[in-house]
mmCIF file of C-alpha atoms and ligand atoms in Angstrom:
data_model
loop_
_atom_site.group_PDB
_atom_site.id
_atom_site.type_symbol
_atom_site.label_atom_id
_atom_site.label_comp_id
_atom_site.label_asym_id
_atom_site.label_seq_id
_atom_site.Cartn_x
_atom_site.Cartn_y
_atom_site.Cartn_z
ATOM 1 C CA MET A 417 -54.798 30.057 78.067
ATOM 2 C CA GLN A 418 -53.170 27.755 75.519
ATOM 3 C CA LEU A 419 -53.009 29.427 72.114
ATOM 4 C CA THR A 420 -51.820 27.380 69.168
ATOM 5 C CA PRO A 421 -49.773 29.211 66.491
ATOM 6 C CA PHE A 422 -51.769 31.364 64.077
ATOM 7 C CA LYS A 423 -51.093 29.444 60.868
ATOM 8 C CA LEU A 424 -51.978 32.224 58.457
ATOM 9 C CA GLU A 425 -49.882 34.828 60.246
ATOM 10 C CA ARG A 426 -46.925 32.400 60.484
ATOM 11 C CA TYR A 427 -47.243 31.701 56.720
ATOM 12 C CA PHE A 428 -47.230 35.431 55.925
ATOM 13 C CA ALA A 429 -44.344 36.028 58.328
ATOM 14 C CA ARG A 430 -42.335 33.590 56.227
ATOM 15 C CA TYR A 431 -43.192 34.988 52.796
ATOM 16 C CA GLU A 432 -44.835 38.428 52.856
ATOM 17 C CA PHE A 433 -41.677 40.528 52.674
ATOM 18 C CA ASN A 434 -39.608 38.109 50.581
ATOM 19 C CA VAL A 435 -41.735 37.525 47.513
ATOM 20 C CA LYS A 436 -42.480 39.862 44.657
ATOM 21 C CA TYR A 437 -46.172 39.146 44.099
ATOM 22 C CA LEU A 438 -48.723 38.606 46.841
ATOM 23 C CA LEU A 439 -51.646 37.012 45.056
ATOM 24 C CA CYS A 440 -53.453 36.170 48.305
ATOM 25 C CA SER A 441 -53.550 39.402 50.326
ATOM 26 C CA SER A 442 -56.765 40.234 52.108
ATOM 27 C CA ASP A 443 -56.058 43.943 52.384
ATOM 28 C CA CYS A 444 -56.600 46.388 49.545
ATOM 29 C CA GLU A 445 -53.969 48.513 47.828
ATOM 30 C CA SER A 446 -52.479 50.891 50.389
ATOM 31 C CA LEU A 447 -51.491 54.568 50.334
ATOM 32 C CA SER A 448 -48.395 56.409 51.513
ATOM 33 C CA VAL A 449 -48.559 58.909 54.376
ATOM 34 C CA GLY A 450 -47.915 61.620 51.769
ATOM 35 C CA ASP A 451 -50.840 60.426 49.599
ATOM 36 C CA LEU A 452 -53.167 60.558 52.565
ATOM 37 C CA LEU A 453 -51.970 63.955 53.786
ATOM 38 C CA GLY A 454 -52.551 65.257 50.262
ATOM 39 C CA PHE A 455 -56.321 64.685 50.707
ATOM 40 C CA GLU A 456 -56.759 67.859 52.756
ATOM 41 C CA PRO A 457 -55.020 71.224 52.799
ATOM 42 C CA GLY A 458 -53.352 71.723 56.169
ATOM 43 C CA ALA A 459 -53.243 68.010 57.004
ATOM 44 C CA GLU A 460 -49.441 67.865 56.853
ATOM 45 C CA GLU A 461 -49.114 70.779 59.263
ATOM 46 C CA GLY A 462 -51.778 69.171 61.465
ATOM 47 C CA LEU A 463 -49.779 65.954 61.681
ATOM 48 C CA LYS A 464 -46.612 67.855 62.550
ATOM 49 C CA ARG A 465 -48.405 69.616 65.384
ATOM 50 C CA HIS A 466 -50.154 66.469 66.627
ATOM 51 C CA TRP A 467 -49.384 65.737 70.270
ATOM 52 C CA LEU A 468 -47.520 62.506 71.030
ATOM 53 C CA GLY A 469 -48.715 61.921 74.566
ATOM 54 C CA TYR A 470 -51.071 59.113 75.571
ATOM 55 C CA THR A 471 -54.459 59.304 73.860
ATOM 56 C CA GLU A 472 -57.876 58.568 75.358
ATOM 57 C CA SER A 473 -58.040 54.875 76.094
ATOM 58 C CA SER A 474 -61.334 54.386 74.256
ATOM 59 C CA GLY A 475 -59.922 56.257 71.263
ATOM 60 C CA ALA A 476 -59.509 59.965 70.467
ATOM 61 C CA SER A 477 -62.956 61.541 70.652
ATOM 62 C CA SER A 478 -62.733 63.140 67.191
ATOM 63 C CA LEU A 479 -61.808 59.738 65.716
ATOM 64 C CA ARG A 480 -64.773 58.105 67.447
ATOM 65 C CA VAL A 481 -67.050 60.761 65.954
ATOM 66 C CA GLU A 482 -65.753 59.909 62.481
ATOM 67 C CA ILE A 483 -66.115 56.139 63.076
ATOM 68 C CA SER A 484 -69.669 56.570 64.384
ATOM 69 C CA ARG A 485 -70.668 58.089 61.012
ATOM 70 C CA ILE A 486 -70.224 54.630 59.441
ATOM 71 C CA TYR A 487 -73.265 53.451 61.422
ATOM 72 C CA THR A 488 -76.844 54.690 61.526
ATOM 73 C CA SER A 489 -77.545 54.476 65.279
ATOM 74 C CA ILE A 490 -74.171 54.488 67.019
ATOM 75 C CA GLN A 491 -72.989 57.408 69.140
ATOM 76 C CA PRO A 492 -69.240 58.160 69.427
ATOM 77 C CA GLU A 493 -69.301 56.898 73.055
ATOM 78 C CA GLN A 494 -70.407 53.496 71.714
ATOM 79 C CA VAL A 495 -67.206 53.074 69.707
ATOM 80 C CA LEU A 496 -64.167 51.479 71.351
ATOM 81 C CA VAL A 497 -60.943 51.903 69.361
ATOM 82 C CA HIS A 498 -58.340 49.111 69.349
ATOM 83 C CA SER A 499 -54.947 48.358 67.878
ATOM 84 C CA GLY A 500 -56.250 46.572 64.791
ATOM 85 C CA ALA A 501 -59.260 44.283 64.563
ATOM 86 C CA GLU A 502 -57.127 41.532 66.056
ATOM 87 C CA GLU A 503 -56.938 43.185 69.482
ATOM 88 C CA ALA A 504 -60.714 43.692 69.458
ATOM 89 C CA ILE A 505 -61.335 39.980 68.720
ATOM 90 C CA PHE A 506 -59.010 38.995 71.547
ATOM 91 C CA LEU A 507 -60.616 41.353 74.031
ATOM 92 C CA PHE A 508 -64.199 40.530 73.030
ATOM 93 C CA MET A 509 -63.606 36.821 73.636
ATOM 94 C CA HIS A 510 -61.864 37.416 76.955
ATOM 95 C CA ALA A 511 -64.533 39.889 78.042
ATOM 96 C CA VAL A 512 -67.547 37.657 77.453
ATOM 97 C CA LEU A 513 -66.481 33.991 77.448
ATOM 98 C CA GLN A 514 -65.916 31.568 80.311
ATOM 99 C CA PRO A 515 -64.562 28.012 80.208
ATOM 100 C CA GLY A 516 -67.462 25.672 79.349
ATOM 101 C CA ASP A 517 -69.417 28.268 77.349
ATOM 102 C CA HIS A 518 -70.570 27.151 73.932
ATOM 103 C CA VAL A 519 -69.626 29.268 70.914
ATOM 104 C CA ILE A 520 -70.654 28.785 67.278
ATOM 105 C CA VAL A 521 -68.269 30.117 64.649
ATOM 106 C CA HIS A 522 -68.787 30.680 60.922
ATOM 107 C CA TRP A 523 -66.100 28.494 59.302
ATOM 108 C CA PRO A 524 -63.660 28.383 57.475
ATOM 109 C CA CYS A 525 -62.463 31.585 59.083
ATOM 110 C CA TYR A 526 -59.704 33.866 60.239
ATOM 111 C CA GLN A 527 -58.160 31.644 62.909
ATOM 112 C CA SER A 528 -58.507 33.920 65.931
ATOM 113 C CA LEU A 529 -62.292 33.904 65.496
ATOM 114 C CA PHE A 530 -62.405 30.349 66.897
ATOM 115 C CA GLU A 531 -58.933 29.817 68.375
ATOM 116 C CA ILE A 532 -59.242 32.327 71.203
ATOM 117 C CA ALA A 533 -62.589 30.865 72.320
ATOM 118 C CA ARG A 534 -60.981 27.406 72.307
ATOM 119 C CA SER A 535 -57.980 28.634 74.269
ATOM 120 C CA ILE A 536 -60.332 29.973 76.960
ATOM 121 C CA GLY A 537 -61.825 26.482 77.307
ATOM 122 C CA CYS A 538 -65.085 27.030 75.404
ATOM 123 C CA GLU A 539 -66.847 24.318 73.424
ATOM 124 C CA VAL A 540 -66.640 25.499 69.819
ATOM 125 C CA THR A 541 -69.010 24.335 67.073
ATOM 126 C CA LEU A 542 -68.030 25.263 63.531
ATOM 127 C CA TRP A 543 -70.895 26.560 61.389
ATOM 128 C CA GLU A 544 -69.587 25.360 58.084
ATOM 129 C CA ALA A 545 -69.890 27.169 54.766
ATOM 130 C CA ARG A 546 -69.685 24.501 52.031
ATOM 131 C CA LEU A 547 -68.498 24.729 48.447
ATOM 132 C CA GLU A 548 -71.385 22.550 47.222
ATOM 133 C CA ASN A 549 -73.786 25.210 48.605
ATOM 134 C CA LYS A 550 -71.713 28.029 47.122
ATOM 135 C CA TRP A 551 -70.595 28.934 50.660
ATOM 136 C CA VAL A 552 -74.162 29.740 51.750
ATOM 137 C CA LEU A 553 -74.735 29.395 55.513
ATOM 138 C CA ASP A 554 -77.702 27.303 56.617
ATOM 139 C CA LEU A 555 -79.650 29.065 59.357
ATOM 140 C CA ASP A 556 -81.529 25.851 60.250
ATOM 141 C CA GLU A 557 -78.201 24.143 60.885
ATOM 142 C CA LEU A 558 -77.313 26.979 63.267
ATOM 143 C CA LYS A 559 -80.642 26.569 65.083
ATOM 144 C CA ARG A 560 -80.037 22.826 65.469
ATOM 145 C CA ASN A 561 -76.639 23.547 67.024
ATOM 146 C CA LEU A 562 -77.855 26.028 69.621
ATOM 147 C CA ARG A 563 -77.538 24.796 73.199
ATOM 148 C CA SER A 564 -78.641 26.129 76.557
ATOM 149 C CA ASN A 565 -75.049 27.299 77.191
ATOM 150 C CA THR A 566 -74.527 28.946 73.753
ATOM 151 C CA ARG A 567 -73.042 32.292 74.662
ATOM 152 C CA ALA A 568 -71.948 33.757 71.335
ATOM 153 C CA ILE A 569 -72.167 33.332 67.572
ATOM 154 C CA ILE A 570 -69.306 34.671 65.474
ATOM 155 C CA VAL A 571 -69.988 35.569 61.849
ATOM 156 C CA ASN A 572 -67.891 37.232 59.214
ATOM 157 C CA THR A 573 -69.653 38.681 56.208
ATOM 158 C CA PRO A 574 -68.338 39.704 53.683
ATOM 159 C CA HIS A 575 -66.387 36.553 54.367
ATOM 160 C CA ASN A 576 -62.714 35.669 54.617
ATOM 161 C CA PRO A 577 -61.806 33.518 52.679
ATOM 162 C CA THR A 578 -64.773 32.886 50.329
ATOM 163 C CA GLY A 579 -66.086 36.379 49.515
ATOM 164 C CA TYR A 580 -69.570 35.230 50.542
ATOM 165 C CA LEU A 581 -72.066 37.937 51.450
ATOM 166 C CA MET A 582 -75.134 36.886 53.430
ATOM 167 C CA PRO A 583 -78.452 37.861 51.876
ATOM 168 C CA GLN A 584 -80.142 40.626 53.818
ATOM 169 C CA ASP A 585 -83.191 38.589 54.938
ATOM 170 C CA GLU A 586 -80.945 35.852 56.393
ATOM 171 C CA TYR A 587 -78.797 38.382 58.177
ATOM 172 C CA THR A 588 -81.862 40.068 59.654
ATOM 173 C CA ALA A 589 -83.194 36.662 60.732
ATOM 174 C CA LEU A 590 -79.854 35.821 62.381
ATOM 175 C CA ASN A 591 -79.891 39.071 64.333
ATOM 176 C CA ALA A 592 -83.506 38.517 65.380
ATOM 177 C CA LEU A 593 -82.632 34.980 66.513
ATOM 178 C CA ALA A 594 -79.765 36.326 68.641
ATOM 179 C CA HIS A 595 -82.147 38.708 70.325
ATOM 180 C CA GLU A 596 -84.812 36.035 70.831
ATOM 181 C CA ARG A 597 -82.495 33.278 72.092
ATOM 182 C CA GLY A 598 -80.237 35.568 74.129
ATOM 183 C CA PHE A 599 -76.852 34.852 72.558
ATOM 184 C CA LEU A 600 -74.316 37.519 71.660
ATOM 185 C CA LEU A 601 -73.638 38.115 67.999
ATOM 186 C CA PHE A 602 -70.092 39.169 67.168
ATOM 187 C CA SER A 603 -70.202 40.414 63.598
ATOM 188 C CA ASP A 604 -66.823 40.721 61.913
ATOM 189 C CA GLU A 605 -67.514 43.393 59.296
ATOM 190 C CA VAL A 606 -63.943 44.219 58.339
ATOM 191 C CA TYR A 607 -64.708 43.750 54.606
ATOM 192 C CA ARG A 608 -67.854 45.882 54.666
ATOM 193 C CA GLU A 609 -68.029 48.604 51.963
ATOM 194 C CA LEU A 610 -66.455 46.224 49.444
ATOM 195 C CA GLU A 611 -69.773 44.850 48.106
ATOM 196 C CA TYR A 612 -69.652 44.597 44.300
ATOM 197 C CA ASP A 613 -73.301 45.632 44.172
ATOM 198 C CA PRO A 614 -73.751 48.417 46.742
ATOM 199 C CA ALA A 615 -77.461 47.514 47.014
ATOM 200 C CA GLU A 616 -76.375 44.254 48.670
ATOM 201 C CA ARG A 617 -74.536 45.971 51.533
ATOM 202 C CA LEU A 618 -75.825 44.639 54.846
ATOM 203 C CA PRO A 619 -76.732 46.871 57.736
ATOM 204 C CA SER A 620 -74.174 46.684 60.526
ATOM 205 C CA ALA A 621 -75.266 44.230 63.195
ATOM 206 C CA CYS A 622 -74.934 46.920 65.883
ATOM 207 C CA ASP A 623 -77.544 49.022 64.062
ATOM 208 C CA ILE A 624 -80.210 46.304 64.012
ATOM 209 C CA ASN A 625 -79.444 44.278 67.131
ATOM 210 C CA PRO A 626 -78.967 46.021 70.480
ATOM 211 C CA GLY A 627 -76.842 43.205 71.906
ATOM 212 C CA ALA A 628 -74.561 42.756 68.873
ATOM 213 C CA VAL A 629 -70.954 43.846 68.558
ATOM 214 C CA SER A 630 -69.752 45.008 65.124
ATOM 215 C CA LEU A 631 -66.070 44.868 64.257
ATOM 216 C CA GLY A 632 -64.423 47.360 61.877
ATOM 217 C CA VAL A 633 -60.861 48.212 60.858
ATOM 218 C CA MET A 634 -58.749 50.533 58.703
ATOM 219 C CA SER A 635 -56.860 47.598 57.149
ATOM 220 C CA LYS A 636 -59.183 46.081 54.586
ATOM 221 C CA ALA A 637 -61.589 48.298 52.607
ATOM 222 C CA TYR A 638 -59.319 51.312 53.130
ATOM 223 C CA GLY A 639 -56.023 49.406 52.684
ATOM 224 C CA LEU A 640 -54.437 51.109 55.718
ATOM 225 C CA ALA A 641 -53.314 48.060 57.717
ATOM 226 C CA GLY A 642 -50.103 49.781 58.826
ATOM 227 C CA LEU A 643 -52.106 52.211 60.943
ATOM 228 C CA ARG A 644 -53.183 49.309 63.172
ATOM 229 C CA ILE A 645 -56.487 50.931 64.053
ATOM 230 C CA GLY A 646 -59.635 48.852 64.516
ATOM 231 C CA TRP A 647 -62.756 49.250 66.636
ATOM 232 C CA VAL A 648 -65.957 47.758 67.925
ATOM 233 C CA ALA A 649 -69.305 49.548 67.763
ATOM 234 C CA THR A 650 -72.122 48.401 70.023
ATOM 235 C CA HIS A 651 -75.155 49.431 72.059
ATOM 236 C CA ASN A 652 -74.243 46.681 74.499
ATOM 237 C CA ALA A 653 -72.919 48.773 77.393
ATOM 238 C CA SER A 654 -71.901 45.840 79.546
ATOM 239 C CA VAL A 655 -69.760 44.167 76.854
ATOM 240 C CA PHE A 656 -68.295 47.565 76.019
ATOM 241 C CA ALA A 657 -67.318 48.211 79.653
ATOM 242 C CA ARG A 658 -65.708 44.790 80.072
ATOM 243 C CA MET A 659 -63.695 45.174 76.861
ATOM 244 C CA ALA A 660 -62.584 48.675 77.856
ATOM 245 C CA ALA A 661 -61.408 47.385 81.243
ATOM 246 C CA LEU A 662 -59.382 44.599 79.603
ATOM 247 C CA LYS A 663 -57.765 47.004 77.151
ATOM 248 C CA ASP A 664 -55.904 48.554 80.098
ATOM 249 C CA TYR A 665 -53.904 45.310 80.161
ATOM 250 C CA THR A 666 -53.102 45.116 76.440
ATOM 251 C CA THR A 667 -52.429 48.451 74.723
ATOM 252 C CA ILE A 668 -54.074 51.064 77.045
ATOM 253 C CA CYS A 669 -54.577 53.412 74.100
ATOM 254 C CA SER A 670 -53.786 53.569 70.402
ATOM 255 C CA SER A 671 -50.943 55.301 68.572
ATOM 256 C CA ALA A 672 -51.582 59.055 68.351
ATOM 257 C CA PRO A 673 -50.284 59.526 64.743
ATOM 258 C CA SER A 674 -52.332 56.515 63.641
ATOM 259 C CA GLU A 675 -55.443 57.977 65.177
ATOM 260 C CA PHE A 676 -54.823 61.281 63.393
ATOM 261 C CA LEU A 677 -54.288 59.550 60.033
ATOM 262 C CA SER A 678 -57.279 57.220 60.511
ATOM 263 C CA GLU A 679 -59.567 60.128 61.195
ATOM 264 C CA LEU A 680 -58.302 61.889 58.078
ATOM 265 C CA ALA A 681 -58.778 58.747 55.969
ATOM 266 C CA LEU A 682 -62.286 58.162 57.314
ATOM 267 C CA ARG A 683 -63.334 61.659 56.253
ATOM 268 C CA HIS A 684 -62.531 60.400 52.723
ATOM 269 C CA ARG A 685 -63.541 56.787 53.181
ATOM 270 C CA GLU A 686 -65.814 56.643 50.143
ATOM 271 C CA ARG A 687 -63.051 57.951 47.900
ATOM 272 C CA ILE A 688 -60.570 55.372 49.270
ATOM 273 C CA SER A 689 -62.882 52.349 49.256
ATOM 274 C CA GLY A 690 -64.203 53.485 45.853
ATOM 275 C CA ARG A 691 -60.683 53.413 44.406
ATOM 276 C CA ASN A 692 -60.158 49.951 45.891
ATOM 277 C CA LEU A 693 -63.456 48.654 44.531
ATOM 278 C CA HIS A 694 -62.406 49.910 41.132
ATOM 279 C CA ILE A 695 -59.171 47.871 41.339
ATOM 280 C CA ILE A 696 -61.220 44.838 42.461
ATOM 281 C CA HIS A 697 -63.696 45.124 39.570
ATOM 282 C CA ASP A 698 -60.902 45.413 36.985
ATOM 283 C CA ASN A 699 -59.043 42.454 38.455
ATOM 284 C CA LEU A 700 -62.187 40.350 38.749
ATOM 285 C CA SER A 701 -62.873 40.672 35.048
ATOM 286 C CA LEU A 702 -59.382 39.242 34.384
ATOM 287 C CA LEU A 703 -60.087 36.447 36.841
ATOM 288 C CA ASP A 704 -63.413 35.621 35.178
ATOM 289 C CA ALA A 705 -61.589 35.110 31.879
ATOM 290 C CA PHE A 706 -58.796 33.147 33.592
ATOM 291 C CA PHE A 707 -61.164 30.737 35.320
ATOM 292 C CA SER A 708 -63.507 30.248 32.384
ATOM 293 C CA ALA A 709 -60.498 29.273 30.223
ATOM 294 C CA ARG A 710 -59.357 26.779 32.875
ATOM 295 C CA ALA A 711 -62.575 25.251 34.137
ATOM 296 C CA GLU A 712 -60.978 21.790 34.168
ATOM 297 C CA ARG A 713 -58.217 22.961 36.580
ATOM 298 C CA PHE A 714 -60.190 25.162 38.992
ATOM 299 C CA GLU A 715 -63.594 25.342 40.645
ATOM 300 C CA TRP A 716 -64.464 29.010 40.987
ATOM 301 C CA VAL A 717 -67.358 30.430 42.987
ATOM 302 C CA ARG A 718 -67.360 34.112 42.093
ATOM 303 C CA PRO A 719 -67.322 36.148 45.314
ATOM 304 C CA LYS A 720 -69.954 38.814 45.995
ATOM 305 C CA ALA A 721 -67.871 41.165 48.089
ATOM 306 C CA GLY A 722 -64.356 41.761 49.356
ATOM 307 C CA PRO A 723 -60.803 41.345 48.081
ATOM 308 C CA ILE A 724 -60.489 37.532 48.294
ATOM 309 C CA ALA A 725 -61.961 34.254 47.071
ATOM 310 C CA PHE A 726 -61.373 30.581 47.733
ATOM 311 C CA PRO A 727 -61.094 28.617 44.467
ATOM 312 C CA ARG A 728 -60.457 24.860 44.385
ATOM 313 C CA LEU A 729 -57.533 23.344 42.519
ATOM 314 C CA VAL A 730 -58.269 20.133 40.618
ATOM 315 C CA GLY A 731 -55.799 17.315 40.021
ATOM 316 C CA GLU A 732 -52.865 18.417 42.188
ATOM 317 C CA VAL A 733 -52.116 18.787 45.880
ATOM 318 C CA ILE A 734 -52.571 22.449 46.779
ATOM 319 C CA GLU A 735 -49.641 22.772 49.181
ATOM 320 C CA GLN A 736 -47.158 21.461 46.615
ATOM 321 C CA PHE A 737 -48.689 23.634 43.920
ATOM 322 C CA CYS A 738 -48.329 26.804 46.046
ATOM 323 C CA HIS A 739 -44.785 25.878 47.027
ATOM 324 C CA GLN A 740 -43.690 25.299 43.421
ATOM 325 C CA LEU A 741 -45.378 28.522 42.286
ATOM 326 C CA VAL A 742 -43.714 30.723 44.877
ATOM 327 C CA THR A 743 -40.328 29.085 44.379
ATOM 328 C CA SER A 744 -40.312 29.297 40.606
ATOM 329 C CA SER A 745 -42.312 32.497 39.946
ATOM 330 C CA GLY A 746 -42.255 34.553 43.134
ATOM 331 C CA VAL A 747 -46.065 34.525 43.296
ATOM 332 C CA LEU A 748 -47.644 33.762 46.664
ATOM 333 C CA LEU A 749 -50.945 31.915 47.023
ATOM 334 C CA LEU A 750 -52.271 30.700 50.354
ATOM 335 C CA PRO A 751 -53.145 27.003 50.579
ATOM 336 C CA GLY A 752 -56.529 26.265 52.173
ATOM 337 C CA THR A 753 -54.797 23.883 54.581
ATOM 338 C CA ILE A 754 -53.712 27.023 56.469
ATOM 339 C CA TYR A 755 -57.424 27.286 57.398
ATOM 340 C CA ASP A 756 -57.409 23.533 58.238
ATOM 341 C CA HIS A 757 -59.744 23.176 55.252
ATOM 342 C CA PRO A 758 -59.387 19.794 53.559
ATOM 343 C CA GLY A 759 -60.917 20.698 50.177
ATOM 344 C CA ASN A 760 -57.764 21.532 48.134
ATOM 345 C CA HIS A 761 -58.624 25.230 47.953
ATOM 346 C CA PHE A 762 -56.405 28.288 47.943
ATOM 347 C CA ARG A 763 -56.993 31.897 48.901
ATOM 348 C CA LEU A 764 -56.719 34.321 46.045
ATOM 349 C CA GLY A 765 -56.409 38.092 46.658
ATOM 350 C CA PHE A 766 -57.233 40.607 43.949
ATOM 351 C CA ALA A 767 -57.253 44.106 45.434
ATOM 352 C CA ARG A 768 -53.690 45.005 44.532
ATOM 353 C CA LYS A 769 -52.700 47.034 41.478
ATOM 354 C CA ASN A 770 -50.058 44.502 40.456
ATOM 355 C CA MET A 771 -52.519 41.599 40.304
ATOM 356 C CA PRO A 772 -52.504 41.477 36.461
ATOM 357 C CA GLN A 773 -48.714 40.847 36.486
ATOM 358 C CA ALA A 774 -49.061 38.197 39.193
ATOM 359 C CA LEU A 775 -51.869 36.513 37.260
ATOM 360 C CA ALA A 776 -49.781 36.546 34.066
ATOM 361 C CA LEU A 777 -46.983 34.746 35.960
ATOM 362 C CA LEU A 778 -49.473 32.193 37.288
ATOM 363 C CA GLU A 779 -50.705 31.611 33.735
ATOM 364 C CA GLN A 780 -47.126 31.167 32.506
ATOM 365 C CA PHE A 781 -46.460 28.720 35.342
ATOM 366 C CA LEU A 782 -49.534 26.673 34.403
ATOM 367 C CA ASP A 783 -48.694 26.733 30.684
ATOM 368 C CA THR A 784 -45.065 25.680 31.238
ATOM 369 C CA ARG A 785 -46.159 22.733 33.337
ATOM 370 C CA ALA A 786 -48.830 21.760 30.816
ATOM 371 C CA THR A 787 -46.152 21.724 28.070
ATOM 372 C CA LYS A 788 -43.733 19.744 30.224
ATOM 373 C CA GLY A 789 -46.539 17.339 31.153
ATOM 374 C CA SER A 790 -47.481 16.759 27.504
ATOM 375 C CA MET A 791 -43.800 16.319 26.529
ATOM 376 C CA SER A 792 -43.269 13.702 29.203
ATOM 377 C CA ILE A 793 -46.305 11.637 28.093
HETATM 378 C C1 PLP B 101 -61.997 38.408 58.977
HETATM 379 C C2 PLP B 101 -60.865 39.145 59.611
HETATM 380 N N1 PLP B 101 -61.018 39.668 60.827
HETATM 381 C C3 PLP B 101 -60.015 40.320 61.443
HETATM 382 C C4 PLP B 101 -58.796 40.485 60.831
HETATM 383 C C5 PLP B 101 -57.693 41.208 61.549
HETATM 384 O O1 PLP B 101 -57.489 42.475 60.999
HETATM 385 P P1 PLP B 101 -56.196 43.342 61.414
HETATM 386 O O2 PLP B 101 -55.010 42.583 60.887
HETATM 387 O O3 PLP B 101 -56.312 44.608 60.717
HETATM 388 O O4 PLP B 101 -56.166 43.452 62.870
HETATM 389 C C6 PLP B 101 -58.582 39.943 59.572
HETATM 390 C C7 PLP B 101 -57.275 40.068 58.897
HETATM 391 O O5 PLP B 101 -56.981 39.444 57.919
HETATM 392 C C8 PLP B 101 -59.652 39.271 58.937
HETATM 393 O O6 PLP B 101 -59.531 38.741 57.717
#
């Protein structure tokens, strides 16, 4: 296995804890342990009493009950808890893929969604979402790319980094195609529950496709990345068993306090994701005004779900722009080159309470440069 460095994680490792304003985070505003314990009387005492031995390797049974409530057809025994979504991606790929298998991956994407398949020796075809199509995926293109050795299709909707949400009929057709053509669908649903119009929420793949694997996590819609709890939900017993067997070689089981706190948070998941959606809606209205006033500098496809979008910068090289911004204003954007995307885009995150201050600094940065530019002419 030859894994190349995870560019996005390396970029965050360099900046995340050194800059004042993260204007590109993909997780929502977080909570403190105290905030979370305040949701239920007795929770603080419960945490103090919570046993710190090993937990069940598939996840504490009461946590799996709570996770299964997210889905319409999944039983607690069909949920496998992991240390973050990242561990689940790693184990899924190692459980099902062999060198020489063909894998099709929705792209641009979170790097591990294609990198791990590549490192195993799979042939990877990128299923490209294009700006000129407003990031819409073309199902016919997917069909043309299917081969006799296509083992898995990886999709992520709501999407990192574009905020694209597949229409329901396309998503249903994709799941039906997987069933018909016998490939596995790995559906990264970590941004689910952050649809701006709740009527557009997609069913989870595991609820409509018996072979599919759905990925969920505490980090994104609930903003609780520090718990490092993720999971897969699936009716596919053979994939489940292979992933569970591999987990004995990575983390064995999850952190007991994190499981306790995740279960507590999930009992209040609508309250938490609702608060985060509220922050997103407020911030998006500021962004709408920002982009409409600067249409000559940015191409903006308004996202349909999630905490991030992928605007295009016009007239300047994105890497230099991001570097100058973070150096002079302490505001971090993520250049699209981190996704190996050549289109001069950047990832913008807007699910943090301090986004208005970060946006004001970005505006100031743009205005100062515009003044300097006009003075030097
Ligand atoms: C699409 C997607 N999948 C998986 C992950 C991994 O989530 P976690 O860091 O909580 O393991 C991320 C994180 O950014 C993501 O954006």
